[in-house]
Amino acid sequence: MTTRVAAIQMCSGTDPRRNAETMERLVRDAAARGALYIQTPEMTGALQRDRATLLANLRDEENDIIVRKAAELSRSLSIFVHIGSTAIAAGDGKIANRGFLFGPDGKMICRYDKIHMFDVDLDNGESWRESATYRPGAEARVADLPFGKLGFAICYDVRFPHLFRTEAMAGAQILTVPAAFTKQTGEAHWEVLLRARAIENGAFLIAAAQAGQHEDGRVTYGHSMIVDPWGKVLAAAGGTGEAVVVADIDVGMSAAIRAKIPNLKNGRDFALDIVPELAKGGVTV
């Protein structure tokens, strides 16, 4: 069964209401192109580096403008809307970087909290400590949808292949990586990581991204894309500005690729032996 899917590329600012309006416009555009499943980027609601301002605009799920708008759009358009993530009050003084999936009836199918925190110091001077603000998730998620089983991840999660392997082993034929990748890391690693996760798991991969210069000063890489289980990029956006990326997928291709290269079945448990360092001067045989 062929299904049309879409990734929408945004340049979210600091105002959740404006971002909700942009999201609605792009989701409606994608739906008009025939997309049944539509994914938005990480931090759809706002990219805001100032913690105090972020907290001031924070809401719980029931009152979050992005969550409510996604439920409304999925119901009114009879589509699946996947909010890649938005900031949600976690109730313990921290924030959840949380993704949501809504079905055509407007009801939430599942939620996913980003597991791996982006705590890095880049050589261009950028420093990020996501764990200082966000509470990490602890559960991988796979949703069984009419057009295939969908596995969840968010941005930095893409660097942890065991997450995707766990989801693929649980039956996921479609993997997702909504993101707000930095420009420096994106130029070096974005496409190769996405294609690698698709290839090694024999799965489609859909990645909606933030793109361009944001109001809070950061620059994101963009290049939202949809990749097939052979690693072919089916559709991709550029590095700046809004975009709607659309492709037709059939999870039957995932089954065919996994039958051709059955690495999910061929994996084996193994022990690890750390060989002691050789003594100086070599060894005597």
Short mmCIF file of N, CA and C in Angstrom, two decimals, residues 1 22 35 58 76 105 109 145 185 188 222 270:
data_model
loop_
_atom_site.label_atom_id
_atom_site.label_comp_id
_atom_site.label_asym_id
_atom_site.label_seq_id
_atom_site.Cartn_x
_atom_site.Cartn_y
_atom_site.Cartn_z
N MET A 1 0.85 -1.19 0.00
CA MET A 1 0.00 0.00 0.00
C MET A 1 0.88 1.24 0.00
N THR A 22 2.32 29.33 11.31
CA THR A 22 3.18 28.82 10.24
C THR A 22 2.99 27.31 10.07
N ALA A 35 -0.77 14.35 1.30
CA ALA A 35 -0.05 13.66 2.37
C ALA A 35 -1.01 13.19 3.46
N LEU A 58 5.86 28.46 28.79
CA LEU A 58 5.64 27.02 28.86
C LEU A 58 4.21 26.69 29.31
N SER A 76 -9.60 17.83 11.46
CA SER A 76 -10.29 18.55 10.38
C SER A 76 -9.83 18.09 8.99
N ASP A 105 -8.75 11.14 13.77
CA ASP A 105 -9.87 11.51 14.61
C ASP A 105 -9.51 12.62 15.59
N ILE A 109 -2.22 9.55 19.57
CA ILE A 109 -1.87 8.14 19.50
C ILE A 109 -0.75 7.82 20.48
N LEU A 145 0.57 1.92 12.77
CA LEU A 145 -0.36 2.72 11.99
C LEU A 145 -0.87 1.93 10.80
N THR A 185 27.35 20.95 12.48
CA THR A 185 27.24 19.49 12.51
C THR A 185 26.40 18.98 11.35
N ALA A 188 28.38 18.50 8.15
CA ALA A 188 29.30 17.36 8.20
C ALA A 188 28.57 16.01 8.25
N GLY A 222 18.67 22.75 8.30
CA GLY A 222 17.62 22.46 7.32
C GLY A 222 17.84 21.14 6.61
N PHE A 270 27.86 -11.32 21.28
CA PHE A 270 29.30 -11.60 21.31
C PHE A 270 29.89 -11.03 22.59
#
